[in-house]
């Protein structure tokens, strides 16, 4: 399967085999007898898994025992199951491989739910293994029982409760296949404790073929050619790219660059797609949507052809749907057919894996000797918008402006192998706007669910996968406290992540909305008490640094980068800064607020009810 | 701008595995779609498949999303919209209990006869009628029984199939 990059085990080799042939043909050997717990470990190995993130408990003790007795899989012990899932997300997003989580029943499973929902919204491949009470106790309100498959059904791509040990190996292999192919997503395999103890038959990945699951990955070539016809004729085209390009693998990003070079089209991206197209390219317009750049959003509004590649017309991108890009024809490439016409009606859908579709687009553009449209007027218009310099801010020499801090962080990390995660809030948007990515898989953020507390554990997962890289969580002081305990994990495993906290003492994004929408009534968005992050770092056994003035900022950032240990960096920034540009809820792309001077623009009553 | 709401009958062929109905129903409740009726039973024991027939309503955009979201469910083999794709036949079965004596009782039996509803349980003071037909016909019958002592109604929901030789 195309998008599967989680190991070297091939799927779908043959037709479903009956039990007898299956037994003979499994990986060319006889099927092996082992316990359910041993099967879990064996299946992980056969799937190429090298790292798992987890937390033990009564209902997974047999699996932890099997893990103890085996070699080749590194288990990272977190401090809260939510952290395990976000770490697995960071691991997955930065490698393209599925992340694996192991947690116990009941509270272990419910603690994991936030991360699972997060992964579903952002299409992150995860295999989450949960322990369950013994089969004869299910439904009895047993100790640490919860209906894990019931709770996770709406927030997984698929899930299973495995009641028969002889189904376990097959289900585990199907779980990896479903998580990592098609539109990736999280899956949960719930394994009762008695099933973990019971002996059964292990089958390898090669003999597993799912009965119904067949994602369509190959594009329809007529659609590709039609798309190129539209692209060749367009006068004001735009490539609107998203996380689907990142999920389709590095080849998709390479092909996107080639397509952009061939066509000369301007490129914008969603939050999830950053890095698929290099920010250094003159064709790059920056982030689009609610906090996107003026030029990106104006281009979205005024274009005559929007080529959406692996994005989903999310409400953060479209703003008011009835005013969204009113004059354009729209092409939508997506691997998930349910995304077509969901929010915005499109003129030409292409259902395919982004890398495969882009490959055909590039191929036919060349082989059919397509001509680059004359886009001079369009580019002149775009340059006019770009000249507004919508990300500009008024710097200050007494207070650190958060934008300045991100700019300095970016500048001082050049020449290094950098991965960035974020929490959720203003700092996330400043990072997205200002930290310029050149490659995919370098930017890990919670887009769809907007989960505060994502960035710190995600950074651990990234660092596990890339031990020598510089991994930075651009954080907010409120968000980071939600999963702060994972600093202890960072110390235990010697993961030198840099938690760069833009500390404005406010839930800044909440404060900004209260300022714009609720008459400046700052209801419960200020943290009257905050920990001393430097002392906290000390308590965790990592390094604490603080910068309070612009003058000391650079030296402190350099110190943070150079110390080979985990760092909590308390960067005290201007508490009143707002994040612009901003398209207020319910407004159209040509109604952006660019600065505080304009923030009197009233938000409509209809807009207020939107999030 | 809001398009008119239409009624559609959608058949979903699913792998008959644990929780599959919860997936289908949870999809409808989670995404705010309507279910007017839902019928489900195993249709092929050997192949382990069940057929879920759902009568739903929504704008054409919503109906398109319902079908696409159903196809996303992993254990789903096929989704067919009998209202859009193929001319389908729909039938529903209902058991209708009418209690009463005298003139009303006679009238109930007379109307049942014109609807080809069969009495399948009879006492001196009640009938249970079995009636099959389109949901509209059953609605009609139930309405007529109301003033005649309607006591209870149990309906199966719609079963649908295409006309002609082809299978779903
Ligand atoms: C788990 C969770 N709870 C609540 C929210 C709502 N929310 C969005 S941004 C935000 C404030 C974040 O504050 P901080 O981390 O300090 O970031 P800042 O906006 O100040 O940069 C809140 C409360 C959320 N996104 N996630
Ligand atoms: Mg803050």
PDB file of C-alpha atoms in Angstrom, chain A residues 153 157-159 178 183 210-213 336-338 340-342 345, chain B residues 15 17 19 22-23 47-48 61 64-65 68-69 72 74-77:
ATOM      1  CA  UNK A 153     -15.240   4.660  18.417  1.00  0.00           C
ATOM      2  CA  UNK A 157     -10.286   5.553  12.312  1.00  0.00           C
ATOM      3  CA  UNK A 158     -11.229   2.082  13.506  1.00  0.00           C
ATOM      4  CA  UNK A 159     -11.051   0.060  16.706  1.00  0.00           C
ATOM      5  CA  UNK A 178      -5.507   0.827   8.588  1.00  0.00           C
ATOM      6  CA  UNK A 183      -5.965   8.794   5.074  1.00  0.00           C
ATOM      7  CA  UNK A 210      -8.527  -6.989   5.218  1.00  0.00           C
ATOM      8  CA  UNK A 211     -12.009  -8.032   4.110  1.00  0.00           C
ATOM      9  CA  UNK A 212     -13.336  -4.597   3.247  1.00  0.00           C
ATOM     10  CA  UNK A 213     -10.656  -1.929   3.608  1.00  0.00           C
ATOM     11  CA  UNK A 336     -10.544  10.807   1.578  1.00  0.00           C
ATOM     12  CA  UNK A 337     -13.671  11.024  -0.642  1.00  0.00           C
ATOM     13  CA  UNK A 338     -15.758  12.340   2.260  1.00  0.00           C
ATOM     14  CA  UNK A 340     -15.055  16.447  -1.292  1.00  0.00           C
ATOM     15  CA  UNK A 341     -17.873  19.015  -1.237  1.00  0.00           C
ATOM     16  CA  UNK A 342     -18.045  18.828   2.559  1.00  0.00           C
ATOM     17  CA  UNK A 345     -18.386  22.753  -3.434  1.00  0.00           C
TER      18      UNK A 345
ATOM     19  CA  UNK B  15     -19.296  -6.999   7.701  1.00  0.00           C
ATOM     20  CA  UNK B  17     -18.705  -7.795  13.261  1.00  0.00           C
ATOM     21  CA  UNK B  19     -20.098  -3.005  17.137  1.00  0.00           C
ATOM     22  CA  UNK B  22     -22.971   1.222  16.751  1.00  0.00           C
ATOM     23  CA  UNK B  23     -20.549   2.629  14.173  1.00  0.00           C
ATOM     24  CA  UNK B  47     -20.217 -14.371   4.077  1.00  0.00           C
ATOM     25  CA  UNK B  48     -20.902 -12.807   7.472  1.00  0.00           C
ATOM     26  CA  UNK B  61     -25.337  18.097   0.234  1.00  0.00           C
ATOM     27  CA  UNK B  64     -23.900  13.204  -0.280  1.00  0.00           C
ATOM     28  CA  UNK B  65     -21.944  13.535   2.972  1.00  0.00           C
ATOM     29  CA  UNK B  68     -19.350   9.409   1.849  1.00  0.00           C
ATOM     30  CA  UNK B  69     -19.075   9.129   5.622  1.00  0.00           C
ATOM     31  CA  UNK B  72     -15.384   5.639   5.286  1.00  0.00           C
ATOM     32  CA  UNK B  74     -13.915   0.292   7.753  1.00  0.00           C
ATOM     33  CA  UNK B  75     -16.366  -2.676   7.887  1.00  0.00           C
ATOM     34  CA  UNK B  76     -18.592  -1.241   5.147  1.00  0.00           C
ATOM     35  CA  UNK B  77     -18.613  -3.187   1.872  1.00  0.00           C
TER      36      UNK B  77
END
